[in-house]
Amino acid sequence: MNSKYLWTALAALIFLNGCNQDEPSTLSTAVEPPKTDVELLNEQEWDDNRVYVTKDNYILMKEANGTIPGIMKPCFVVNSAKEWPREDLSNTDSYDLPRVDFRWNNGDFVSSSASEKAIYESYDKVWSIKTDGTDLRLVTDDFSGDVRIMRRSPNNRYLAYSYASRTSGGTDKVVFDVQTQKSTLLGTDLGHSQFLWAEDSSYLYFEDRAKYWKYEITTGKTTQMDDDFHFSEVGVIYGGKRYVVSDYGIVVFNESNNKRLYSIGLSTAEEDKLAAKNISLSYDRKYFLKSRSISPNGKYAWGESAQYRYFINLESKEVKNEKIVRSEVGDYQYFEQLGLNANYVRDGAGGVIFLKLNEDKTVPKDKWMNWPQVCSGHSATLSWLYNGFANNGAFIKEGK
């Protein structure tokens, strides 16, 4: 202890003892409760100006890169995930902006001989955060394996996800209820995973054993779909229509009767040349959409192949494309999370690129920002937008 504070404490103690000997005190003094570990940690001066949330977890504020200087964004260091606040549907403040689910193994790589806690921290968990980079929440750690895909229900309550299970040896497909914290296993196989939620969150389509299935939330009933039923890894059901963003185009169905309404191809002049030579596009990976997204209302979609980027207005059926130039920022780049009416886009999970699009829905080269979202662990990926209609779809509050 600093000698100054030691002497001050001793002097105060001597003074109080002297007073007590002279005459009994008739005054009662309120005793302050002892400070918590977090309060004591936050009283210290840290070189990185960290602010502790719990005794093992803290937040670093970092200046975002970009065209607007001085904007500070939080970067989260989570060393004890079980102490971190969980997503709470009753907390209305968490839902005033659109949110993003993502997977993150918040701990470092460890060996099999490490402690149980260290191994737990190194495993995948599902997290969520507001689109402006605030309000990080733990969604679920009720599994042991590597997450493959996740999709949130429109009412925010249910998370459908799959993971390569360390116990079953297959890919488990699960529905997690954020409200009850209960997980329901839908299936296990070694194949691909896809999920698509009903507009009212009452049912879910999923893929298992190379078949499509429908799972009803209230009854738990699972029904196999007919062979002519289709959905995809990226899509949405909205306004009674099922939007399917497939490998090489978009197909729109009437959800009530599965009638095909229209489709939009994504051909380019180069692709047409291949087709003329009878080269099947379905097997030419150069034009396969390896990245895709769709707006919450199904009005806009985006995709990126090895050579092209596409931006599609599904109402006007207009397709815009650009040839990818790796040394340049494209007009349709960083669209991984496509906001309502394509006014905002957000890309990434470990590090975030944030853009408000121009009126013509292109990337503004003079107004952008990016920041590190997580400052611990070894990877964060698989971002997926939900609660997309909040704040009229805007990813940030005005003036911030």
mmCIF file of C-alpha atoms in Angstrom:
data_model
loop_
_atom_site.group_PDB
_atom_site.id
_atom_site.type_symbol
_atom_site.label_atom_id
_atom_site.label_comp_id
_atom_site.label_asym_id
_atom_site.label_seq_id
_atom_site.Cartn_x
_atom_site.Cartn_y
_atom_site.Cartn_z
ATOM 1 C CA MET A 1 0.000 0.000 0.000
ATOM 2 C CA ASN A 2 1.221 3.552 -0.738
ATOM 3 C CA SER A 3 2.748 5.026 2.440
ATOM 4 C CA LYS A 4 0.667 8.174 2.056
ATOM 5 C CA TYR A 5 -2.577 6.194 2.154
ATOM 6 C CA LEU A 6 -1.248 3.982 4.965
ATOM 7 C CA TRP A 7 -0.519 6.941 7.185
ATOM 8 C CA THR A 8 -3.842 8.544 6.364
ATOM 9 C CA ALA A 9 -5.653 5.356 7.328
ATOM 10 C CA LEU A 10 -3.694 5.013 10.579
ATOM 11 C CA ALA A 11 -4.351 8.632 11.499
ATOM 12 C CA ALA A 12 -8.061 8.195 10.900
ATOM 13 C CA LEU A 13 -8.096 5.055 13.023
ATOM 14 C CA ILE A 14 -6.288 6.758 15.915
ATOM 15 C CA PHE A 15 -8.615 9.732 15.720
ATOM 16 C CA LEU A 16 -11.730 7.540 15.829
ATOM 17 C CA ASN A 17 -10.385 5.557 18.776
ATOM 18 C CA GLY A 18 -9.612 8.742 20.669
ATOM 19 C CA CYS A 19 -13.105 10.069 20.097
ATOM 20 C CA ASN A 20 -14.622 6.829 21.284
ATOM 21 C CA GLN A 21 -12.610 6.977 24.511
ATOM 22 C CA ASP A 22 -13.630 10.544 25.303
ATOM 23 C CA GLU A 23 -17.378 10.056 24.856
ATOM 24 C CA PRO A 24 -19.631 7.484 23.271
ATOM 25 C CA SER A 25 -20.822 8.377 19.811
ATOM 26 C CA THR A 26 -24.547 8.799 19.449
ATOM 27 C CA LEU A 27 -24.385 9.060 15.665
ATOM 28 C CA SER A 28 -24.698 6.025 13.400
ATOM 29 C CA THR A 29 -22.668 6.093 10.211
ATOM 30 C CA ALA A 30 -23.659 4.237 7.040
ATOM 31 C CA VAL A 31 -21.146 1.611 6.029
ATOM 32 C CA GLU A 32 -20.452 1.548 2.306
ATOM 33 C CA PRO A 33 -20.604 -1.920 0.751
ATOM 34 C CA PRO A 34 -17.270 -3.310 -0.406
ATOM 35 C CA LYS A 35 -16.444 -2.624 -4.045
ATOM 36 C CA THR A 36 -16.867 -5.419 -6.527
ATOM 37 C CA ASP A 37 -13.986 -6.946 -8.464
ATOM 38 C CA VAL A 38 -15.193 -5.136 -11.577
ATOM 39 C CA GLU A 39 -15.302 -1.761 -9.820
ATOM 40 C CA LEU A 40 -11.800 -2.269 -8.445
ATOM 41 C CA LEU A 41 -10.487 -3.265 -11.874
ATOM 42 C CA ASN A 42 -12.073 -0.230 -13.520
ATOM 43 C CA GLU A 43 -10.509 2.082 -10.929
ATOM 44 C CA GLN A 44 -7.083 1.088 -12.191
ATOM 45 C CA GLU A 45 -5.424 2.905 -15.052
ATOM 46 C CA TRP A 46 -4.882 0.580 -17.999
ATOM 47 C CA ASP A 47 -2.554 1.364 -20.892
ATOM 48 C CA ASP A 48 -5.225 0.258 -23.360
ATOM 49 C CA ASN A 49 -8.055 2.067 -21.486
ATOM 50 C CA ARG A 50 -10.000 -1.152 -21.152
ATOM 51 C CA VAL A 51 -13.352 -1.215 -19.368
ATOM 52 C CA TYR A 52 -14.233 -4.425 -17.547
ATOM 53 C CA VAL A 53 -17.676 -5.981 -17.939
ATOM 54 C CA THR A 54 -16.899 -8.912 -15.638
ATOM 55 C CA LYS A 55 -13.663 -9.750 -13.867
ATOM 56 C CA ASP A 56 -12.389 -11.764 -16.877
ATOM 57 C CA ASN A 57 -13.984 -9.840 -19.756
ATOM 58 C CA TYR A 58 -13.489 -6.312 -20.973
ATOM 59 C CA ILE A 59 -14.074 -3.891 -23.843
ATOM 60 C CA LEU A 60 -11.475 -1.906 -25.777
ATOM 61 C CA MET A 61 -12.562 1.213 -27.636
ATOM 62 C CA LYS A 62 -10.797 1.552 -30.979
ATOM 63 C CA GLU A 63 -11.010 4.278 -33.600
ATOM 64 C CA ALA A 64 -12.626 2.966 -36.763
ATOM 65 C CA ASN A 65 -10.731 3.270 -40.010
ATOM 66 C CA GLY A 66 -12.454 5.104 -42.808
ATOM 67 C CA THR A 67 -13.353 8.492 -44.169
ATOM 68 C CA ILE A 68 -14.925 9.884 -40.988
ATOM 69 C CA PRO A 69 -12.275 10.405 -38.277
ATOM 70 C CA GLY A 70 -12.868 10.071 -34.559
ATOM 71 C CA ILE A 71 -15.560 7.361 -34.576
ATOM 72 C CA MET A 72 -14.864 4.932 -31.731
ATOM 73 C CA LYS A 73 -16.095 1.348 -31.824
ATOM 74 C CA PRO A 74 -15.970 -1.368 -29.155
ATOM 75 C CA CYS A 75 -13.748 -4.406 -29.531
ATOM 76 C CA PHE A 76 -14.612 -7.268 -27.200
ATOM 77 C CA VAL A 77 -12.216 -9.423 -25.197
ATOM 78 C CA VAL A 78 -14.046 -12.424 -23.768
ATOM 79 C CA ASN A 79 -11.956 -14.755 -21.619
ATOM 80 C CA SER A 80 -14.933 -16.262 -19.791
ATOM 81 C CA ALA A 81 -17.938 -16.675 -22.079
ATOM 82 C CA LYS A 82 -20.209 -18.030 -19.353
ATOM 83 C CA GLU A 83 -19.919 -14.693 -17.532
ATOM 84 C CA TRP A 84 -20.896 -12.674 -20.616
ATOM 85 C CA PRO A 85 -24.493 -11.384 -20.872
ATOM 86 C CA ARG A 86 -26.798 -13.610 -22.928
ATOM 87 C CA GLU A 87 -29.275 -12.417 -25.498
ATOM 88 C CA ASP A 88 -32.507 -11.567 -23.698
ATOM 89 C CA LEU A 89 -35.712 -11.208 -25.712
ATOM 90 C CA SER A 90 -37.288 -9.145 -22.916
ATOM 91 C CA ASN A 91 -34.588 -6.479 -23.215
ATOM 92 C CA THR A 92 -36.168 -4.132 -25.743
ATOM 93 C CA ASP A 93 -33.016 -2.003 -25.926
ATOM 94 C CA SER A 94 -31.286 -4.886 -27.701
ATOM 95 C CA TYR A 95 -33.703 -4.719 -30.619
ATOM 96 C CA ASP A 96 -33.768 -1.040 -31.582
ATOM 97 C CA LEU A 97 -31.384 -1.812 -34.470
ATOM 98 C CA PRO A 98 -30.961 -4.743 -36.834
ATOM 99 C CA ARG A 99 -28.688 -7.445 -35.412
ATOM 100 C CA VAL A 100 -26.181 -9.981 -36.701
ATOM 101 C CA ASP A 101 -25.612 -13.587 -35.594
ATOM 102 C CA PHE A 102 -22.096 -14.966 -36.007
ATOM 103 C CA ARG A 103 -19.884 -17.810 -34.799
ATOM 104 C CA TRP A 104 -16.824 -17.046 -32.676
ATOM 105 C CA ASN A 105 -14.419 -19.211 -30.711
ATOM 106 C CA ASN A 106 -13.441 -16.522 -28.228
ATOM 107 C CA GLY A 107 -10.461 -18.381 -26.696
ATOM 108 C CA ASP A 108 -7.026 -19.229 -28.028
ATOM 109 C CA PHE A 109 -6.004 -22.502 -29.625
ATOM 110 C CA VAL A 110 -5.237 -25.048 -26.912
ATOM 111 C CA SER A 111 -4.006 -28.633 -26.717
ATOM 112 C CA SER A 112 -6.130 -31.553 -25.600
ATOM 113 C CA SER A 113 -4.275 -31.485 -22.277
ATOM 114 C CA ALA A 114 -5.448 -27.952 -21.482
ATOM 115 C CA SER A 115 -7.922 -27.248 -18.713
ATOM 116 C CA GLU A 116 -11.616 -27.870 -19.274
ATOM 117 C CA LYS A 117 -12.280 -24.121 -19.164
ATOM 118 C CA ALA A 118 -9.571 -23.320 -21.727
ATOM 119 C CA ILE A 119 -10.937 -25.968 -24.080
ATOM 120 C CA TYR A 120 -14.469 -24.588 -23.654
ATOM 121 C CA GLU A 121 -13.340 -21.039 -24.480
ATOM 122 C CA SER A 122 -11.613 -22.293 -27.652
ATOM 123 C CA TYR A 123 -14.798 -23.937 -28.949
ATOM 124 C CA ASP A 124 -17.337 -22.327 -31.286
ATOM 125 C CA LYS A 125 -20.265 -20.455 -29.789
ATOM 126 C CA VAL A 126 -23.027 -18.406 -31.407
ATOM 127 C CA TRP A 127 -23.028 -14.690 -30.619
ATOM 128 C CA SER A 128 -25.082 -11.716 -31.739
ATOM 129 C CA ILE A 129 -24.469 -7.996 -31.952
ATOM 130 C CA LYS A 130 -26.161 -4.829 -33.198
ATOM 131 C CA THR A 131 -25.238 -3.676 -36.681
ATOM 132 C CA ASP A 132 -23.493 -0.611 -35.217
ATOM 133 C CA GLY A 133 -21.076 -2.875 -33.314
ATOM 134 C CA THR A 134 -22.589 -2.544 -29.830
ATOM 135 C CA ASP A 135 -24.493 -4.854 -27.464
ATOM 136 C CA LEU A 136 -22.573 -8.095 -27.917
ATOM 137 C CA ARG A 137 -24.572 -11.053 -26.565
ATOM 138 C CA LEU A 138 -23.930 -14.774 -26.181
ATOM 139 C CA VAL A 139 -26.756 -16.606 -27.953
ATOM 140 C CA THR A 140 -25.881 -20.230 -27.264
ATOM 141 C CA ASP A 141 -23.024 -22.511 -26.271
ATOM 142 C CA ASP A 142 -25.313 -25.554 -25.991
ATOM 143 C CA PHE A 143 -23.246 -27.707 -28.366
ATOM 144 C CA SER A 144 -19.740 -28.982 -28.965
ATOM 145 C CA GLY A 145 -18.491 -28.663 -32.522
ATOM 146 C CA ASP A 146 -17.812 -26.315 -35.420
ATOM 147 C CA VAL A 147 -20.758 -24.228 -36.669
ATOM 148 C CA ARG A 148 -21.626 -24.632 -40.356
ATOM 149 C CA ILE A 149 -24.613 -22.310 -40.869
ATOM 150 C CA MET A 150 -27.142 -20.372 -38.784
ATOM 151 C CA ARG A 151 -30.449 -18.651 -39.510
ATOM 152 C CA ARG A 152 -32.612 -16.642 -37.083
ATOM 153 C CA SER A 153 -36.415 -16.660 -37.160
ATOM 154 C CA PRO A 154 -38.202 -13.407 -38.095
ATOM 155 C CA ASN A 155 -39.563 -13.053 -34.534
ATOM 156 C CA ASN A 156 -35.967 -13.298 -33.190
ATOM 157 C CA ARG A 157 -36.872 -16.131 -30.811
ATOM 158 C CA TYR A 158 -35.461 -19.184 -32.602
ATOM 159 C CA LEU A 159 -32.021 -19.901 -33.996
ATOM 160 C CA ALA A 160 -31.643 -22.727 -36.496
ATOM 161 C CA TYR A 161 -28.060 -23.847 -36.899
ATOM 162 C CA SER A 162 -25.929 -26.827 -37.791
ATOM 163 C CA TYR A 163 -22.539 -27.887 -36.540
ATOM 164 C CA ALA A 164 -19.999 -30.659 -37.036
ATOM 165 C CA SER A 165 -20.607 -32.489 -33.795
ATOM 166 C CA ARG A 166 -17.721 -33.780 -31.711
ATOM 167 C CA THR A 167 -20.031 -36.377 -30.166
ATOM 168 C CA SER A 168 -22.203 -37.719 -33.014
ATOM 169 C CA GLY A 169 -19.484 -37.494 -35.661
ATOM 170 C CA GLY A 170 -22.012 -36.022 -38.104
ATOM 171 C CA THR A 171 -23.572 -32.645 -38.813
ATOM 172 C CA ASP A 172 -26.270 -31.961 -36.242
ATOM 173 C CA LYS A 173 -29.186 -29.681 -37.217
ATOM 174 C CA VAL A 174 -30.704 -27.872 -34.236
ATOM 175 C CA VAL A 175 -33.361 -25.327 -33.328
ATOM 176 C CA PHE A 176 -32.461 -23.286 -30.263
ATOM 177 C CA ASP A 177 -35.172 -21.379 -28.362
ATOM 178 C CA VAL A 178 -33.623 -18.160 -27.042
ATOM 179 C CA GLN A 179 -36.504 -17.672 -24.614
ATOM 180 C CA THR A 180 -36.500 -21.106 -22.970
ATOM 181 C CA GLN A 181 -32.820 -21.928 -23.690
ATOM 182 C CA LYS A 182 -33.978 -25.306 -25.031
ATOM 183 C CA SER A 183 -32.360 -27.028 -28.014
ATOM 184 C CA THR A 184 -34.239 -29.414 -30.334
ATOM 185 C CA LEU A 185 -32.305 -31.794 -32.573
ATOM 186 C CA LEU A 186 -33.832 -31.977 -36.069
ATOM 187 C CA GLY A 187 -31.450 -34.426 -37.699
ATOM 188 C CA THR A 188 -27.886 -35.637 -38.137
ATOM 189 C CA ASP A 189 -26.084 -36.523 -41.335
ATOM 190 C CA LEU A 190 -22.800 -35.964 -43.144
ATOM 191 C CA GLY A 191 -24.234 -33.684 -45.800
ATOM 192 C CA HIS A 192 -25.109 -30.100 -46.556
ATOM 193 C CA SER A 193 -27.188 -27.835 -44.304
ATOM 194 C CA GLN A 194 -29.870 -25.315 -45.284
ATOM 195 C CA PHE A 195 -32.566 -23.517 -43.300
ATOM 196 C CA LEU A 196 -35.431 -21.214 -44.253
ATOM 197 C CA TRP A 197 -37.934 -19.699 -41.815
ATOM 198 C CA ALA A 198 -41.620 -19.023 -42.388
ATOM 199 C CA GLU A 199 -42.600 -15.385 -42.478
ATOM 200 C CA ASP A 200 -44.484 -15.765 -39.178
ATOM 201 C CA SER A 201 -41.809 -18.042 -37.613
ATOM 202 C CA SER A 202 -44.336 -20.881 -37.237
ATOM 203 C CA TYR A 203 -42.356 -23.384 -39.298
ATOM 204 C CA LEU A 204 -38.902 -24.028 -40.655
ATOM 205 C CA TYR A 205 -37.606 -25.750 -43.772
ATOM 206 C CA PHE A 206 -34.359 -27.648 -43.399
ATOM 207 C CA GLU A 207 -32.209 -30.060 -45.341
ATOM 208 C CA ASP A 208 -31.243 -33.452 -43.930
ATOM 209 C CA ARG A 209 -30.115 -36.689 -45.598
ATOM 210 C CA ALA A 210 -30.325 -34.995 -49.021
ATOM 211 C CA LYS A 211 -34.053 -34.323 -48.516
ATOM 212 C CA TYR A 212 -36.067 -31.210 -47.667
ATOM 213 C CA TRP A 213 -38.200 -31.207 -44.530
ATOM 214 C CA LYS A 214 -40.697 -28.937 -42.806
ATOM 215 C CA TYR A 215 -40.594 -28.590 -39.026
ATOM 216 C CA GLU A 216 -43.590 -27.044 -37.210
ATOM 217 C CA ILE A 217 -42.608 -25.107 -34.102
ATOM 218 C CA THR A 218 -45.714 -25.563 -31.955
ATOM 219 C CA THR A 219 -46.318 -29.257 -32.657
ATOM 220 C CA GLY A 220 -42.782 -30.471 -33.320
ATOM 221 C CA LYS A 221 -44.090 -32.301 -36.389
ATOM 222 C CA THR A 222 -41.594 -32.985 -39.196
ATOM 223 C CA THR A 223 -42.811 -33.625 -42.762
ATOM 224 C CA GLN A 224 -40.779 -34.539 -45.844
ATOM 225 C CA MET A 225 -41.347 -32.169 -48.769
ATOM 226 C CA ASP A 226 -42.122 -33.245 -52.337
ATOM 227 C CA ASP A 227 -39.322 -33.595 -54.887
ATOM 228 C CA ASP A 228 -40.452 -30.453 -56.738
ATOM 229 C CA PHE A 229 -39.995 -28.298 -53.627
ATOM 230 C CA HIS A 230 -36.893 -26.090 -53.539
ATOM 231 C CA PHE A 231 -35.174 -23.617 -51.276
ATOM 232 C CA SER A 232 -31.543 -22.640 -50.802
ATOM 233 C CA GLU A 233 -28.886 -21.726 -48.283
ATOM 234 C CA VAL A 234 -29.720 -18.047 -48.906
ATOM 235 C CA GLY A 235 -33.343 -16.985 -49.209
ATOM 236 C CA VAL A 236 -36.329 -15.493 -47.447
ATOM 237 C CA ILE A 237 -40.093 -15.916 -47.257
ATOM 238 C CA TYR A 238 -41.867 -12.569 -47.359
ATOM 239 C CA GLY A 239 -45.212 -11.309 -48.619
ATOM 240 C CA GLY A 240 -46.340 -14.850 -49.369
ATOM 241 C CA LYS A 241 -43.377 -15.477 -51.693
ATOM 242 C CA ARG A 242 -40.396 -17.784 -51.273
ATOM 243 C CA TYR A 243 -37.206 -16.282 -52.682
ATOM 244 C CA VAL A 244 -34.506 -18.814 -53.554
ATOM 245 C CA VAL A 245 -31.014 -17.465 -54.289
ATOM 246 C CA SER A 246 -29.465 -20.481 -55.990
ATOM 247 C CA ASP A 247 -26.011 -21.157 -57.387
ATOM 248 C CA TYR A 248 -26.622 -19.464 -60.738
ATOM 249 C CA GLY A 249 -29.731 -17.340 -60.353
ATOM 250 C CA ILE A 250 -32.879 -16.578 -58.392
ATOM 251 C CA VAL A 251 -36.231 -18.346 -58.423
ATOM 252 C CA VAL A 252 -39.386 -17.003 -56.770
ATOM 253 C CA PHE A 253 -42.261 -19.262 -55.677
ATOM 254 C CA ASN A 254 -45.725 -18.763 -54.278
ATOM 255 C CA GLU A 255 -45.264 -20.069 -50.752
ATOM 256 C CA SER A 256 -48.851 -21.279 -50.303
ATOM 257 C CA ASN A 257 -48.980 -23.592 -53.344
ATOM 258 C CA ASN A 258 -45.299 -23.914 -54.376
ATOM 259 C CA LYS A 259 -46.089 -22.486 -57.821
ATOM 260 C CA ARG A 260 -43.032 -21.114 -59.614
ATOM 261 C CA LEU A 261 -43.667 -17.416 -60.293
ATOM 262 C CA TYR A 262 -40.502 -16.321 -62.119
ATOM 263 C CA SER A 263 -36.741 -16.746 -62.246
ATOM 264 C CA ILE A 264 -33.805 -14.444 -62.913
ATOM 265 C CA GLY A 265 -30.621 -15.750 -64.534
ATOM 266 C CA LEU A 266 -27.233 -14.196 -63.892
ATOM 267 C CA SER A 267 -25.581 -14.798 -67.252
ATOM 268 C CA THR A 268 -22.840 -12.595 -68.642
ATOM 269 C CA ALA A 269 -21.291 -12.458 -72.079
ATOM 270 C CA GLU A 270 -18.516 -14.795 -70.910
ATOM 271 C CA GLU A 271 -21.018 -17.260 -69.531
ATOM 272 C CA ASP A 272 -23.025 -17.149 -72.765
ATOM 273 C CA LYS A 273 -19.896 -18.157 -74.654
ATOM 274 C CA LEU A 274 -19.544 -21.194 -72.419
ATOM 275 C CA ALA A 275 -23.186 -22.093 -72.901
ATOM 276 C CA ALA A 276 -22.777 -21.845 -76.690
ATOM 277 C CA LYS A 277 -19.982 -24.416 -76.439
ATOM 278 C CA ASN A 278 -22.294 -26.708 -74.438
ATOM 279 C CA ILE A 279 -20.188 -26.283 -71.322
ATOM 280 C CA SER A 280 -22.509 -26.772 -68.382
ATOM 281 C CA LEU A 281 -22.474 -23.781 -66.062
ATOM 282 C CA SER A 282 -23.599 -26.003 -63.209
ATOM 283 C CA TYR A 283 -20.150 -27.586 -63.243
ATOM 284 C CA ASP A 284 -18.067 -24.509 -64.044
ATOM 285 C CA ARG A 285 -17.022 -23.216 -60.632
ATOM 286 C CA LYS A 286 -15.780 -19.898 -62.071
ATOM 287 C CA TYR A 287 -19.372 -18.679 -62.242
ATOM 288 C CA PHE A 288 -20.720 -20.355 -59.135
ATOM 289 C CA LEU A 289 -22.053 -17.842 -56.564
ATOM 290 C CA LYS A 290 -19.727 -18.568 -53.655
ATOM 291 C CA SER A 291 -21.138 -15.625 -51.659
ATOM 292 C CA ARG A 292 -24.790 -14.541 -51.582
ATOM 293 C CA SER A 293 -27.195 -12.349 -49.614
ATOM 294 C CA ILE A 294 -30.781 -11.095 -49.765
ATOM 295 C CA SER A 295 -32.593 -8.180 -48.167
ATOM 296 C CA PRO A 296 -35.114 -8.937 -45.374
ATOM 297 C CA ASN A 297 -38.089 -8.194 -47.635
ATOM 298 C CA GLY A 298 -36.749 -10.119 -50.641
ATOM 299 C CA LYS A 299 -36.588 -7.007 -52.803
ATOM 300 C CA TYR A 300 -32.852 -7.105 -53.487
ATOM 301 C CA ALA A 301 -30.278 -9.877 -53.783
ATOM 302 C CA TRP A 302 -26.539 -10.027 -54.301
ATOM 303 C CA GLY A 303 -23.987 -12.620 -55.298
ATOM 304 C CA GLU A 304 -20.295 -12.965 -56.017
ATOM 305 C CA SER A 305 -18.606 -15.594 -58.161
ATOM 306 C CA ALA A 306 -14.908 -15.998 -58.841
ATOM 307 C CA GLN A 307 -15.067 -13.392 -61.621
ATOM 308 C CA TYR A 308 -18.243 -11.335 -61.235
ATOM 309 C CA ARG A 309 -20.433 -9.560 -58.719
ATOM 310 C CA TYR A 310 -24.186 -9.270 -59.275
ATOM 311 C CA PHE A 311 -26.802 -6.962 -57.799
ATOM 312 C CA ILE A 312 -30.434 -7.813 -58.511
ATOM 313 C CA ASN A 313 -33.654 -5.862 -58.083
ATOM 314 C CA LEU A 314 -36.208 -8.646 -57.789
ATOM 315 C CA GLU A 315 -39.180 -6.312 -58.329
ATOM 316 C CA SER A 316 -37.928 -4.823 -61.611
ATOM 317 C CA LYS A 317 -35.936 -7.999 -62.441
ATOM 318 C CA GLU A 318 -32.964 -5.795 -63.278
ATOM 319 C CA VAL A 319 -29.521 -7.398 -62.961
ATOM 320 C CA LYS A 320 -26.374 -5.326 -62.662
ATOM 321 C CA ASN A 321 -22.949 -6.920 -62.705
ATOM 322 C CA GLU A 322 -19.301 -6.016 -62.601
ATOM 323 C CA LYS A 323 -16.104 -7.870 -63.406
ATOM 324 C CA ILE A 324 -14.049 -8.290 -60.248
ATOM 325 C CA VAL A 325 -10.769 -6.385 -60.216
ATOM 326 C CA ARG A 326 -8.845 -7.502 -57.156
ATOM 327 C CA SER A 327 -6.851 -4.279 -56.841
ATOM 328 C CA GLU A 328 -9.961 -2.068 -56.815
ATOM 329 C CA VAL A 329 -13.043 -1.653 -54.616
ATOM 330 C CA GLY A 330 -16.048 -2.549 -56.700
ATOM 331 C CA ASP A 331 -19.476 -0.933 -56.896
ATOM 332 C CA TYR A 332 -21.062 -4.084 -55.465
ATOM 333 C CA GLN A 333 -18.465 -5.235 -52.961
ATOM 334 C CA TYR A 334 -18.927 -5.995 -49.221
ATOM 335 C CA PHE A 335 -22.627 -6.938 -49.491
ATOM 336 C CA GLU A 336 -22.500 -9.957 -47.153
ATOM 337 C CA GLN A 337 -25.255 -8.508 -44.957
ATOM 338 C CA LEU A 338 -27.732 -6.691 -47.189
ATOM 339 C CA GLY A 339 -30.067 -4.344 -45.329
ATOM 340 C CA LEU A 340 -33.705 -3.463 -45.884
ATOM 341 C CA ASN A 341 -34.206 -1.841 -49.297
ATOM 342 C CA ALA A 342 -30.438 -2.152 -49.830
ATOM 343 C CA ASN A 343 -29.717 1.104 -48.055
ATOM 344 C CA TYR A 344 -26.953 -0.335 -45.855
ATOM 345 C CA VAL A 345 -24.521 -3.209 -46.149
ATOM 346 C CA ARG A 346 -22.204 -4.798 -43.629
ATOM 347 C CA ASP A 347 -19.488 -7.371 -44.202
ATOM 348 C CA GLY A 348 -17.453 -9.520 -41.837
ATOM 349 C CA ALA A 349 -17.545 -10.732 -38.244
ATOM 350 C CA GLY A 350 -14.037 -10.613 -36.778
ATOM 351 C CA GLY A 351 -13.500 -7.346 -38.584
ATOM 352 C CA VAL A 352 -16.417 -5.323 -39.941
ATOM 353 C CA ILE A 353 -16.787 -3.189 -43.052
ATOM 354 C CA PHE A 354 -19.767 -0.841 -42.796
ATOM 355 C CA LEU A 355 -21.326 1.156 -45.635
ATOM 356 C CA LYS A 356 -24.370 3.291 -46.319
ATOM 357 C CA LEU A 357 -24.959 2.786 -50.034
ATOM 358 C CA ASN A 358 -25.445 5.527 -52.597
ATOM 359 C CA GLU A 359 -28.935 6.159 -53.930
ATOM 360 C CA ASP A 360 -28.139 3.960 -56.938
ATOM 361 C CA LYS A 361 -27.215 1.136 -54.492
ATOM 362 C CA THR A 362 -23.481 1.274 -55.217
ATOM 363 C CA VAL A 363 -20.583 1.463 -52.760
ATOM 364 C CA PRO A 364 -19.644 5.036 -51.783
ATOM 365 C CA LYS A 365 -15.884 5.287 -52.244
ATOM 366 C CA ASP A 366 -15.751 8.430 -50.099
ATOM 367 C CA LYS A 367 -17.797 7.292 -47.078
ATOM 368 C CA TRP A 368 -16.996 4.004 -45.360
ATOM 369 C CA MET A 369 -15.661 2.613 -42.113
ATOM 370 C CA ASN A 370 -14.269 -0.607 -40.756
ATOM 371 C CA TRP A 371 -13.275 -1.782 -37.301
ATOM 372 C CA PRO A 372 -12.162 -4.886 -35.395
ATOM 373 C CA GLN A 373 -15.206 -6.369 -33.687
ATOM 374 C CA VAL A 374 -13.513 -9.039 -31.566
ATOM 375 C CA CYS A 375 -10.150 -8.755 -29.852
ATOM 376 C CA SER A 376 -9.735 -12.292 -28.526
ATOM 377 C CA GLY A 377 -9.976 -15.809 -29.893
ATOM 378 C CA HIS A 378 -8.861 -17.034 -33.282
ATOM 379 C CA SER A 379 -11.794 -16.669 -35.697
ATOM 380 C CA ALA A 380 -15.248 -15.150 -36.138
ATOM 381 C CA THR A 381 -17.285 -15.825 -39.298
ATOM 382 C CA LEU A 382 -20.701 -16.714 -40.803
ATOM 383 C CA SER A 383 -22.474 -13.409 -40.164
ATOM 384 C CA TRP A 384 -26.216 -13.413 -40.842
ATOM 385 C CA LEU A 385 -28.555 -10.429 -40.492
ATOM 386 C CA TYR A 386 -31.763 -10.630 -38.435
ATOM 387 C CA ASN A 387 -34.235 -8.172 -36.869
ATOM 388 C CA GLY A 388 -33.768 -6.426 -40.197
ATOM 389 C CA PHE A 389 -36.871 -4.206 -40.085
ATOM 390 C CA ALA A 390 -35.858 -2.436 -36.853
ATOM 391 C CA ASN A 391 -34.995 1.277 -37.134
ATOM 392 C CA ASN A 392 -36.572 1.222 -40.632
ATOM 393 C CA GLY A 393 -33.704 -1.014 -41.693
ATOM 394 C CA ALA A 394 -30.975 1.535 -40.957
ATOM 395 C CA PHE A 395 -27.880 -0.082 -39.470
ATOM 396 C CA ILE A 396 -27.038 2.886 -37.265
ATOM 397 C CA LYS A 397 -28.883 5.610 -35.376
ATOM 398 C CA GLU A 398 -28.937 8.971 -37.101
ATOM 399 C CA GLY A 399 -26.149 11.254 -35.967
ATOM 400 C CA LYS A 400 -23.924 8.406 -34.765
#
